[in-house]
PDB file of C-alpha atoms in Angstrom:
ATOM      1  CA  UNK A  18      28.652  67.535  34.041  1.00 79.00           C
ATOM      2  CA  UNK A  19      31.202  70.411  32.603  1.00 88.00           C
ATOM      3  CA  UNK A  20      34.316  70.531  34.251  1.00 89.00           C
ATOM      4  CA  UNK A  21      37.563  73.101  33.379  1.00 93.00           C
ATOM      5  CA  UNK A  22      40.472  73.671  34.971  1.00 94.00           C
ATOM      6  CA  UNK A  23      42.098  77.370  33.859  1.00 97.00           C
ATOM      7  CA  UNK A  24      45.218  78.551  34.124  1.00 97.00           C
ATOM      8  CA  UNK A  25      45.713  82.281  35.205  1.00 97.00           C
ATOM      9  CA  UNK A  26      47.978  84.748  32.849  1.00 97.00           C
ATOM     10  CA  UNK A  27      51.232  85.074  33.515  1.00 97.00           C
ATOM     11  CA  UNK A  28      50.482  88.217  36.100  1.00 95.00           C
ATOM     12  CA  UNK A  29      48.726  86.141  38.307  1.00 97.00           C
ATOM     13  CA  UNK A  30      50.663  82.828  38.436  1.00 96.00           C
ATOM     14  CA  UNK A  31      52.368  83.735  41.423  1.00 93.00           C
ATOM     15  CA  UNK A  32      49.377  84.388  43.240  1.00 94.00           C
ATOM     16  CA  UNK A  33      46.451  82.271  42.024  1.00 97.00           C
ATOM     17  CA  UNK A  34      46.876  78.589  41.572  1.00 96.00           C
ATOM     18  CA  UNK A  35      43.492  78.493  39.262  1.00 97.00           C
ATOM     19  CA  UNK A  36      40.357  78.775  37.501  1.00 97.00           C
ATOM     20  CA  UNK A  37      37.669  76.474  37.442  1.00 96.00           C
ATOM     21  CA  UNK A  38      34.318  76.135  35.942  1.00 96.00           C
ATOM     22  CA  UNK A  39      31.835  73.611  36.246  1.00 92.00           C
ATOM     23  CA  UNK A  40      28.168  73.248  35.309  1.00 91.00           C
ATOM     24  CA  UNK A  41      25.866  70.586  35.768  1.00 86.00           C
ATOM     25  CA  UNK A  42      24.442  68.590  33.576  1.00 78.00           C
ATOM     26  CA  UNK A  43      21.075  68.316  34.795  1.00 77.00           C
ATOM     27  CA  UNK A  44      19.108  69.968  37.876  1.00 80.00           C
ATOM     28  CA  UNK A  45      18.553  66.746  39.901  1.00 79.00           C
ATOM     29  CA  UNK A  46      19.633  67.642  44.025  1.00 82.00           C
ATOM     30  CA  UNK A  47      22.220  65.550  45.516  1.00 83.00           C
ATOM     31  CA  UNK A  48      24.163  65.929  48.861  1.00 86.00           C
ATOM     32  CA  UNK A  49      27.385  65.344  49.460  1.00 86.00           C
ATOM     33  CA  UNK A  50      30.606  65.945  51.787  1.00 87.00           C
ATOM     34  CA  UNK A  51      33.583  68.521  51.078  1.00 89.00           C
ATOM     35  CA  UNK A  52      37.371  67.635  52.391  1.00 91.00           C
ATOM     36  CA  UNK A  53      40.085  69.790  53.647  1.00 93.00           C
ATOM     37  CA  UNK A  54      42.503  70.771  50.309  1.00 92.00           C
ATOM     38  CA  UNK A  55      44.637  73.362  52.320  1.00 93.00           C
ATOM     39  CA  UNK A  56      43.362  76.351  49.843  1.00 94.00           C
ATOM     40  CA  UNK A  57      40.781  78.966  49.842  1.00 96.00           C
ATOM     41  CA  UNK A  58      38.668  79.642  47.166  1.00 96.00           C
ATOM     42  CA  UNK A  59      36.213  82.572  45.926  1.00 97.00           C
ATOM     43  CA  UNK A  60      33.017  80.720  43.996  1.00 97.00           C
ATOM     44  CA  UNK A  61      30.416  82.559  41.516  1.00 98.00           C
ATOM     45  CA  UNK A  62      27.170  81.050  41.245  1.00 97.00           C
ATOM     46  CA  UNK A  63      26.443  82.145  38.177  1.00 96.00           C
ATOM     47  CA  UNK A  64      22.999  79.323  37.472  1.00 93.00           C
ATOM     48  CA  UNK A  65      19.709  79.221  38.883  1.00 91.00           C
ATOM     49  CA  UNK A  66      20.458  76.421  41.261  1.00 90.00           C
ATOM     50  CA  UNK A  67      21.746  76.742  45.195  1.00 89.00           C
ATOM     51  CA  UNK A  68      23.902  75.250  47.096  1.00 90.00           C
ATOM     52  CA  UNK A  69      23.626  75.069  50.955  1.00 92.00           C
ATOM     53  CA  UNK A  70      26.186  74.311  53.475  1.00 93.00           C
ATOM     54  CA  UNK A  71      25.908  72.683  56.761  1.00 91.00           C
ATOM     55  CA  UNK A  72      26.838  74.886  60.065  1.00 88.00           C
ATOM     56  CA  UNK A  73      25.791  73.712  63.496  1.00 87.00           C
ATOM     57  CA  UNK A  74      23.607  71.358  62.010  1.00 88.00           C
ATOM     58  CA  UNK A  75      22.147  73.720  60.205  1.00 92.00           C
ATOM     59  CA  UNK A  76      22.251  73.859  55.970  1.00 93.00           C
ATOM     60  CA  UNK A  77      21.990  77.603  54.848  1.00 93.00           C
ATOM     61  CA  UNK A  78      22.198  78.486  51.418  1.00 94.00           C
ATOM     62  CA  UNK A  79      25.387  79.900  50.582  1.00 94.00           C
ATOM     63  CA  UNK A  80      25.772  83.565  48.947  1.00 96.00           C
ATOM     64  CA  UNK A  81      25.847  84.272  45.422  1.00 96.00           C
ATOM     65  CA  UNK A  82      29.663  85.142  45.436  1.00 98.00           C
ATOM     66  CA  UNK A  83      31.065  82.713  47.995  1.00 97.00           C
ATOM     67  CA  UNK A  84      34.483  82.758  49.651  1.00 97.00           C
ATOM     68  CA  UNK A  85      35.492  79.371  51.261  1.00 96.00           C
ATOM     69  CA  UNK A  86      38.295  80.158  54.168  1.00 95.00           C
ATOM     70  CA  UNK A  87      40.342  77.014  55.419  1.00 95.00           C
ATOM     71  CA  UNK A  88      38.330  73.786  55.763  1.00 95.00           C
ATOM     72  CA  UNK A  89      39.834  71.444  57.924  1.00 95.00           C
ATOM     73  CA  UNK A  90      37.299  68.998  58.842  1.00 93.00           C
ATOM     74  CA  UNK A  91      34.416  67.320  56.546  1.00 92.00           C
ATOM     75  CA  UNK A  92      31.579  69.671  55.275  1.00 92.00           C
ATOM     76  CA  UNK A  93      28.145  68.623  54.537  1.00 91.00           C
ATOM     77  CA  UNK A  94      27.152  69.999  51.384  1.00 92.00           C
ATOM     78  CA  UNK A  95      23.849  70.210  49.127  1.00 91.00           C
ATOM     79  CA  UNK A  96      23.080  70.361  45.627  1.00 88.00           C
ATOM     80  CA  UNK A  97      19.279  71.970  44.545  1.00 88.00           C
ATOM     81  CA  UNK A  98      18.833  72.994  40.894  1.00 90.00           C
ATOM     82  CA  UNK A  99      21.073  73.482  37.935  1.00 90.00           C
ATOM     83  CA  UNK A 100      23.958  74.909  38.723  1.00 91.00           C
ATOM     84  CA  UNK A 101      27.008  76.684  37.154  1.00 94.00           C
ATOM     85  CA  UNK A 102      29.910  77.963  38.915  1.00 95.00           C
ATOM     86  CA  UNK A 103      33.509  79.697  37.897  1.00 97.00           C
ATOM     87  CA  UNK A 104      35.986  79.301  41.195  1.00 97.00           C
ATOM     88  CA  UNK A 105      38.952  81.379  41.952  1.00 98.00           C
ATOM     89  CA  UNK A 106      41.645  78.881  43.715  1.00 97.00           C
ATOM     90  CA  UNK A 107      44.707  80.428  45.712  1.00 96.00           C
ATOM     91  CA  UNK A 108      46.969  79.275  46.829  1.00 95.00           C
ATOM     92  CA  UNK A 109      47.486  78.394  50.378  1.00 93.00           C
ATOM     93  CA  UNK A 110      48.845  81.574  51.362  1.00 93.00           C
ATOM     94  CA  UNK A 111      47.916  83.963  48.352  1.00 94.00           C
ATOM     95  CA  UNK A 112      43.985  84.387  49.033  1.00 94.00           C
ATOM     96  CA  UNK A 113      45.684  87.187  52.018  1.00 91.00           C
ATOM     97  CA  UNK A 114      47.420  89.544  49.150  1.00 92.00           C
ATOM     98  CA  UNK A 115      43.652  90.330  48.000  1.00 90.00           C
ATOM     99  CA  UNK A 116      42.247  91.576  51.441  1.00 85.00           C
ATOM    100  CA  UNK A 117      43.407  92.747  54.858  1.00 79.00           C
ATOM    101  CA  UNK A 118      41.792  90.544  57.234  1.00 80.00           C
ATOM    102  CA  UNK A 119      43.413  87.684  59.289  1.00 88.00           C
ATOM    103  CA  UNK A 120      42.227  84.754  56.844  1.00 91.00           C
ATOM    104  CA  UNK A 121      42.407  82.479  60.089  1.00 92.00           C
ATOM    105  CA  UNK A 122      39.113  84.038  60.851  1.00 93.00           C
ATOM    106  CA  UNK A 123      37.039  82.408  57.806  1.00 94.00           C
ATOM    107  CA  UNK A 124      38.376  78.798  58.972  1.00 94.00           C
ATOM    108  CA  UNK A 125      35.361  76.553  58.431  1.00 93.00           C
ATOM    109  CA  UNK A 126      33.154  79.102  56.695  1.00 93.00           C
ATOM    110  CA  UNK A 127      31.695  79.976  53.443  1.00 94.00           C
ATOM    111  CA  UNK A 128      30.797  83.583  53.562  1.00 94.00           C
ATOM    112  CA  UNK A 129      29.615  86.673  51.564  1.00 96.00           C
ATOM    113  CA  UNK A 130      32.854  87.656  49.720  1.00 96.00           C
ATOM    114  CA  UNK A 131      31.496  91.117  49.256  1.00 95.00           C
ATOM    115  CA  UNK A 132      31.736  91.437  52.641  1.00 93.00           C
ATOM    116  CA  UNK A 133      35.337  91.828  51.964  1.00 91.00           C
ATOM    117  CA  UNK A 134      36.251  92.559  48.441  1.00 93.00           C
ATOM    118  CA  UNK A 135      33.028  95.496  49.059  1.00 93.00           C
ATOM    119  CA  UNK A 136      30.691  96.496  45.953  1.00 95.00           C
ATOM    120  CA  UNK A 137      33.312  96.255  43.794  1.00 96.00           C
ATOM    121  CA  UNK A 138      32.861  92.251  43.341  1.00 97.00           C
ATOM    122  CA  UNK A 139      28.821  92.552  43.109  1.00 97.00           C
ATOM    123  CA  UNK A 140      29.961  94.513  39.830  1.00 98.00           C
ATOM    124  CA  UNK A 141      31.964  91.724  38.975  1.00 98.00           C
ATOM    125  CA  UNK A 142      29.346  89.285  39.683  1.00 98.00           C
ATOM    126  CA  UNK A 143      26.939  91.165  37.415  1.00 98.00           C
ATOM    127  CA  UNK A 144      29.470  90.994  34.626  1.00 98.00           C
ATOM    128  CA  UNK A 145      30.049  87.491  34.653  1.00 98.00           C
ATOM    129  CA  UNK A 146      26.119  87.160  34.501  1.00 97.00           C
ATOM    130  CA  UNK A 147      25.735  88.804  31.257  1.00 97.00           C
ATOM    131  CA  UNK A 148      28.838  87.356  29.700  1.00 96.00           C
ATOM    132  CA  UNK A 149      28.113  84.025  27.764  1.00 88.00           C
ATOM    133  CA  UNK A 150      31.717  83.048  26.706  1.00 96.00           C
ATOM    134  CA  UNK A 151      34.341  81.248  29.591  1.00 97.00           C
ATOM    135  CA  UNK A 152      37.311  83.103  27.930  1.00 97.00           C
ATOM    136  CA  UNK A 153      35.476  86.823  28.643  1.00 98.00           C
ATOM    137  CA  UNK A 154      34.681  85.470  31.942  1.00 98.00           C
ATOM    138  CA  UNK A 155      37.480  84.560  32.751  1.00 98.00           C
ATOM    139  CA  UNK A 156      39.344  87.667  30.909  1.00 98.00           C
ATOM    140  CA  UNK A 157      36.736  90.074  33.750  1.00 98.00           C
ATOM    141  CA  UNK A 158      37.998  88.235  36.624  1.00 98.00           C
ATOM    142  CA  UNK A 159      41.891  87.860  35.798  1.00 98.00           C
ATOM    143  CA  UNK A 160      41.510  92.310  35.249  1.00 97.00           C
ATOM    144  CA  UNK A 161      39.796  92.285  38.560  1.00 97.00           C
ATOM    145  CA  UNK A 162      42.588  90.477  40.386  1.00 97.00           C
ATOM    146  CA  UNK A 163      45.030  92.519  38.545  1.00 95.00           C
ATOM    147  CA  UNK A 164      43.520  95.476  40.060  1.00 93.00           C
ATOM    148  CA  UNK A 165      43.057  94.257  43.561  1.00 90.00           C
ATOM    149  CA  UNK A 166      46.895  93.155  44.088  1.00 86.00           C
ATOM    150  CA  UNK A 167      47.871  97.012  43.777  1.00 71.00           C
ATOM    151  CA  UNK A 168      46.189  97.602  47.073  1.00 69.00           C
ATOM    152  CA  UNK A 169      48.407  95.609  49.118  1.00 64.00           C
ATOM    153  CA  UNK A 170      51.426  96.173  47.975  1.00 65.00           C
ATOM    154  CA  UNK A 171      53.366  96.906  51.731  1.00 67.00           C
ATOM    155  CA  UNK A 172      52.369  93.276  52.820  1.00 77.00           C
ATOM    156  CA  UNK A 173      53.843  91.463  49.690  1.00 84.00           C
ATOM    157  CA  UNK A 174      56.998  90.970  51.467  1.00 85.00           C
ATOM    158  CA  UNK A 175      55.619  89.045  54.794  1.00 87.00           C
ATOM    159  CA  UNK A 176      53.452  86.573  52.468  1.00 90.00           C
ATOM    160  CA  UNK A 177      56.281  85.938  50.038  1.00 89.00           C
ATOM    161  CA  UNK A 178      58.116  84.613  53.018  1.00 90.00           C
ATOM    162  CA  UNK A 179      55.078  82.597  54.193  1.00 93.00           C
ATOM    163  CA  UNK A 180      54.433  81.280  50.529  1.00 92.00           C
ATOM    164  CA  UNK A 181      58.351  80.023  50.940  1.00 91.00           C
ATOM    165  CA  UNK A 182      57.921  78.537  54.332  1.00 92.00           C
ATOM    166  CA  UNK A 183      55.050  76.610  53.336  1.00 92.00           C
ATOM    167  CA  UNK A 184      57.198  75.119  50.436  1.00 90.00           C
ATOM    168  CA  UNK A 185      59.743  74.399  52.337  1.00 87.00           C
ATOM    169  CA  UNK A 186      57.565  72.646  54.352  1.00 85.00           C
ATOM    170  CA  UNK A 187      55.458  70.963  52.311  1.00 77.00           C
ATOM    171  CA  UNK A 188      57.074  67.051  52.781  1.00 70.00           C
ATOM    172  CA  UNK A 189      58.737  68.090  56.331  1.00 73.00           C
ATOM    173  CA  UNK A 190      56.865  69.597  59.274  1.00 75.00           C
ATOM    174  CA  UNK A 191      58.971  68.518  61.769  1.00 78.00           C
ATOM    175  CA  UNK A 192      60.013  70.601  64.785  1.00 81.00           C
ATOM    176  CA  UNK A 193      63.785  70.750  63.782  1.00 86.00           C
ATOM    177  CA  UNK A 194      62.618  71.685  60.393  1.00 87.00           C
ATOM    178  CA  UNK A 195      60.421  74.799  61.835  1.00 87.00           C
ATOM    179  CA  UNK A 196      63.352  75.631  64.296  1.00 89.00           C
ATOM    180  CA  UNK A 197      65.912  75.993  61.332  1.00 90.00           C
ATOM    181  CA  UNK A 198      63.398  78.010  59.210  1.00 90.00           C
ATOM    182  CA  UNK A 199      62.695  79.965  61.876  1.00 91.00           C
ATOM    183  CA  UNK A 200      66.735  80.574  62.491  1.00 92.00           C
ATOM    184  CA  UNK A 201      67.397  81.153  59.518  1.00 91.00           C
ATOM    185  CA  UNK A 202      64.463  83.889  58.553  1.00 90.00           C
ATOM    186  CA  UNK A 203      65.890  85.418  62.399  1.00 91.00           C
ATOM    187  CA  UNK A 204      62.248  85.035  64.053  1.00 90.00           C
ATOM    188  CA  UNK A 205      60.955  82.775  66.772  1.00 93.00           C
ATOM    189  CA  UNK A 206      59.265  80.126  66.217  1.00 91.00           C
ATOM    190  CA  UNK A 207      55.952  81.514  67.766  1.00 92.00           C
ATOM    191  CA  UNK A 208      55.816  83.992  65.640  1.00 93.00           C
ATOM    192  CA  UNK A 209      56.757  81.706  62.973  1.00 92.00           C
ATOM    193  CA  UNK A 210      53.912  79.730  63.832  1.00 92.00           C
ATOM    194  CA  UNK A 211      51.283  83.239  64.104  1.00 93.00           C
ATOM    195  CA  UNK A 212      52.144  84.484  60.950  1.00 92.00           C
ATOM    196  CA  UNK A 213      51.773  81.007  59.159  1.00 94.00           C
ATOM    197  CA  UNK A 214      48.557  80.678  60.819  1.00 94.00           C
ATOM    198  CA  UNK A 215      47.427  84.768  59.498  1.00 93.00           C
ATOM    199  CA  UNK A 216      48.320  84.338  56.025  1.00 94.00           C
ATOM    200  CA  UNK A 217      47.321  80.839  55.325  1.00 95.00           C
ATOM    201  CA  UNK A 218      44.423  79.597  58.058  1.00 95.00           C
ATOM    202  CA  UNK A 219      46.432  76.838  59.502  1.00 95.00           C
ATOM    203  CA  UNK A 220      49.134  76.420  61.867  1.00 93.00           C
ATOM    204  CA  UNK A 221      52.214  74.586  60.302  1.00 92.00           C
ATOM    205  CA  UNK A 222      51.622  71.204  61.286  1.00 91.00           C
ATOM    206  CA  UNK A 223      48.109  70.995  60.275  1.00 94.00           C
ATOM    207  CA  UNK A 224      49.011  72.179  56.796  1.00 94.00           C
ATOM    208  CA  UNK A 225      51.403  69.237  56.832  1.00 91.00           C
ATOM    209  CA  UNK A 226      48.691  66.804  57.518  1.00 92.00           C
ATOM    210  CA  UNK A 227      46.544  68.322  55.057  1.00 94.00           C
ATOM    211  CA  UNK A 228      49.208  68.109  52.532  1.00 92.00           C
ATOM    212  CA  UNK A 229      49.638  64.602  53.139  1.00 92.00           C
ATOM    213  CA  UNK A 230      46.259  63.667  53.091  1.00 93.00           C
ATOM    214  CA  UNK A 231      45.271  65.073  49.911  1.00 91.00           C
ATOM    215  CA  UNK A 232      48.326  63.592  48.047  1.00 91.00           C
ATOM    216  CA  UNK A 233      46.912  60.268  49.467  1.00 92.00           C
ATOM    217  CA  UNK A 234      43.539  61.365  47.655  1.00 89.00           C
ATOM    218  CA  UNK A 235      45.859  61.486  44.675  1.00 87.00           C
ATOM    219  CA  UNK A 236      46.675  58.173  44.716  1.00 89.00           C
ATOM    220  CA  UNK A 237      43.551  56.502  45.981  1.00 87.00           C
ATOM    221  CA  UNK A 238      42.035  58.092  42.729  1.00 83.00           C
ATOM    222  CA  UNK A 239      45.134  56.513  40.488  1.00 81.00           C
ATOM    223  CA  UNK A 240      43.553  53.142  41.732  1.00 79.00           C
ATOM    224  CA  UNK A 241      46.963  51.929  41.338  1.00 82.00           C
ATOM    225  CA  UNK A 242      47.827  50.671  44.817  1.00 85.00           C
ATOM    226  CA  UNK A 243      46.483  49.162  47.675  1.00 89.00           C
ATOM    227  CA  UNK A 244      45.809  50.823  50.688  1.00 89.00           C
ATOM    228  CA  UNK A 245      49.019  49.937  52.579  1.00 90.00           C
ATOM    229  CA  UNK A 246      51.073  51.085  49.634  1.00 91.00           C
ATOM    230  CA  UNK A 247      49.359  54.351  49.619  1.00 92.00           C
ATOM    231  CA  UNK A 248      49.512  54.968  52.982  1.00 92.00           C
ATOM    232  CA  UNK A 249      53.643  54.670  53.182  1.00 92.00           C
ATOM    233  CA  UNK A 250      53.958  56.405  49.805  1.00 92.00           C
ATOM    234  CA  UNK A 251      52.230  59.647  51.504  1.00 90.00           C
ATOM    235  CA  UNK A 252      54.196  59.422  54.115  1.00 89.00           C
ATOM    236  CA  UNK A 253      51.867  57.859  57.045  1.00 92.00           C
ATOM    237  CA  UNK A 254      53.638  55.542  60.054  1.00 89.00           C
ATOM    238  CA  UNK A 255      51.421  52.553  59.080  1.00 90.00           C
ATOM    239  CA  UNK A 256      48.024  52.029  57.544  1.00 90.00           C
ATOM    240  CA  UNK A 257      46.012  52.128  60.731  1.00 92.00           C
ATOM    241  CA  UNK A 258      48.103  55.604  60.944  1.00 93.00           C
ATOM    242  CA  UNK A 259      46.405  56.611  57.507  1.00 94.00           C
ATOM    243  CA  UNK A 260      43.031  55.434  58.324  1.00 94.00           C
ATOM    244  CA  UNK A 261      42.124  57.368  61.256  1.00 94.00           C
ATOM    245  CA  UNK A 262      44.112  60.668  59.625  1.00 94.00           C
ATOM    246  CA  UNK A 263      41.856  59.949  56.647  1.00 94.00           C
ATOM    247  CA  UNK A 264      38.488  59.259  58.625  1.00 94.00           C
ATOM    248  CA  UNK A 265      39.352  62.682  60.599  1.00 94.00           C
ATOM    249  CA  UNK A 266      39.605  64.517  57.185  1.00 94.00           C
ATOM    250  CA  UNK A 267      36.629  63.021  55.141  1.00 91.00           C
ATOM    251  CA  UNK A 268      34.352  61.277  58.068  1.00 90.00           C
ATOM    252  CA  UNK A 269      34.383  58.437  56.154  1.00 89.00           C
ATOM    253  CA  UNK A 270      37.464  55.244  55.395  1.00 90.00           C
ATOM    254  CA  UNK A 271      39.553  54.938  52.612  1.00 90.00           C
ATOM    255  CA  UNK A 272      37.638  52.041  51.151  1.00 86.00           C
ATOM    256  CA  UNK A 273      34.431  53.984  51.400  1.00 83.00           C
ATOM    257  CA  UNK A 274      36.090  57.138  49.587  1.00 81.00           C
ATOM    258  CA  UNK A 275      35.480  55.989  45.804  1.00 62.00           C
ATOM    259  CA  UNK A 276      32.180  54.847  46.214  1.00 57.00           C
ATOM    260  CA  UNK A 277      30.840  57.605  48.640  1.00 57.00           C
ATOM    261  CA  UNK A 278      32.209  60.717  46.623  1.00 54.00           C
ATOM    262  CA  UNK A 279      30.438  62.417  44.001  1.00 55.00           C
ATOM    263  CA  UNK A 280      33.039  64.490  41.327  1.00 53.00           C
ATOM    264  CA  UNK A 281      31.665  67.835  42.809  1.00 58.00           C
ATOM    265  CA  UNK A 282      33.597  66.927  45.730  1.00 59.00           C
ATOM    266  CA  UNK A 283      37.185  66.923  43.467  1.00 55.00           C
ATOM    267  CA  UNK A 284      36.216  69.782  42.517  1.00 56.00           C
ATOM    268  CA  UNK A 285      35.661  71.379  45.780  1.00 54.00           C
ATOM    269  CA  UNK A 286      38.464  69.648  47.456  1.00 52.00           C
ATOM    270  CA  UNK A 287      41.289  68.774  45.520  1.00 55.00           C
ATOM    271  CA  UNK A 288      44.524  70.381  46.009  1.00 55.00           C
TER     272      UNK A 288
END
């Protein structure tokens, strides 16, 4: 397996938290599960392989360009053929400066991004086809974004303040927290709370736990603690606290995390 992590040019930095590109090393089919990372993503499939998704207990191969809105429960996921892919990774409020729609409406979906970005990204797609080299691939889709943020300019200002909000709340969800931010940015907190949930998929509290439980991912995968250690480090109440939190995210428990995940699922999930 090939996996890189790109950083965007300077441009985009405030606005895309990465690149990504990852091919596999062999066509043999594999399922696995995807977690909640609190970010939405925009996938090429740029191999011969598929990849399907499970909906309704259902798996459905996902589209060529796929855009992932908000996952906040475990997704089923399978592996057929050789695949490559190069993934655009926003952050958890900057996938809205790139199209108008409420992005709360793609939570727990993979869908057709042309449905959104429109003909323009099939282009794209066809680019990054006949392009061999990561650098011009990666060159096609940076100009692309470039060219997309110009379109929605007047909204800049609403998800700059959301983008600040959810840094500020990062470590702290409590109510008093959202009451002062709230106070302070002269809104209620129910709008607060709506335009949180239209820019980045999640309400404020679930982006907390989210937040929390992929920094514990961080730290199962440093193998340096044990699991009550890692639960008060990431801020649970207790361990039995972190366990169900962590069973509710991944369907499985922490002790069955290293040896049920495959790496495709880091790469899917990780925040």
């Amino acid at each position: 397996m090939t996996f890189k992590e790109i950083l965007p040019c300077l441009q985009l930095r405030p606005y895309i938290k990465g690149f990504y590109f990852y091919e596999s090393n062999s066509d043999v089919s594999f399922d696995d599960i995807v977690f909640p990372s609190g970010n939405m993503e925009v996938i090429f499939n740029l191999g011969e392989g598929s990849w399907l998704t499970r909906k309704d207990g259902v798996f459905n191969t996902t589209p060529a360009i796929e855009l992932w809105g908000q996952i906040t429960k475990p997704l089923a996921i399978k592996s057929t053929g050789k695949n490559i892919m190069l993934g655009i990774r926003f952050y958890p409020y900057s996938a809205a400066y790139f199209f108008k729609e409420n992005v709360a409406e793609f939570n727990n979906d993979i869908i057709d991004a042309a449905d959104l970005f429109g003909p323009s990204i099939k282009r794209l797609h066809v680019k990054l086809l006949g392009t061999t080299t990561l650098h011009n691939r990666i060159t096609l889709v940076e100009e692309y974004l470039l060219d997309r943020l110009t379109i929605s300019d007047k909204k800049h200002s609403k998800i700059k303040l959301i983008g600040e909000i959810a840094d500020s709340l990062k470590n702290d969800c409590t109510n008093e927290k959202i009451v002062s931010i709230s106070i302070r940015n002269n809104i209620s907190t129910r709008y607060l709370n709506q335009l949180f949930s239209q820019y980045t998929g999640l309400a404020p509290k679930l982006f907390c736990k989210i937040n929390r439980f992929q920094y514990s991912l961080n730290l199962l995968n440093a193998n340096t603690q044990k699991l009550t250690g890692v639960a008060y480090d990431a801020g649970y109440f207790d361990q039995s606290h972190f366990i169900r939190e962590f069973k509710l995210f991944t369907g499985i428990t922490p002790t069955s995390f290293a040896t049920q995940t495959l790496p495709i699922n880091q790469i899917l999930a990780t925040n």
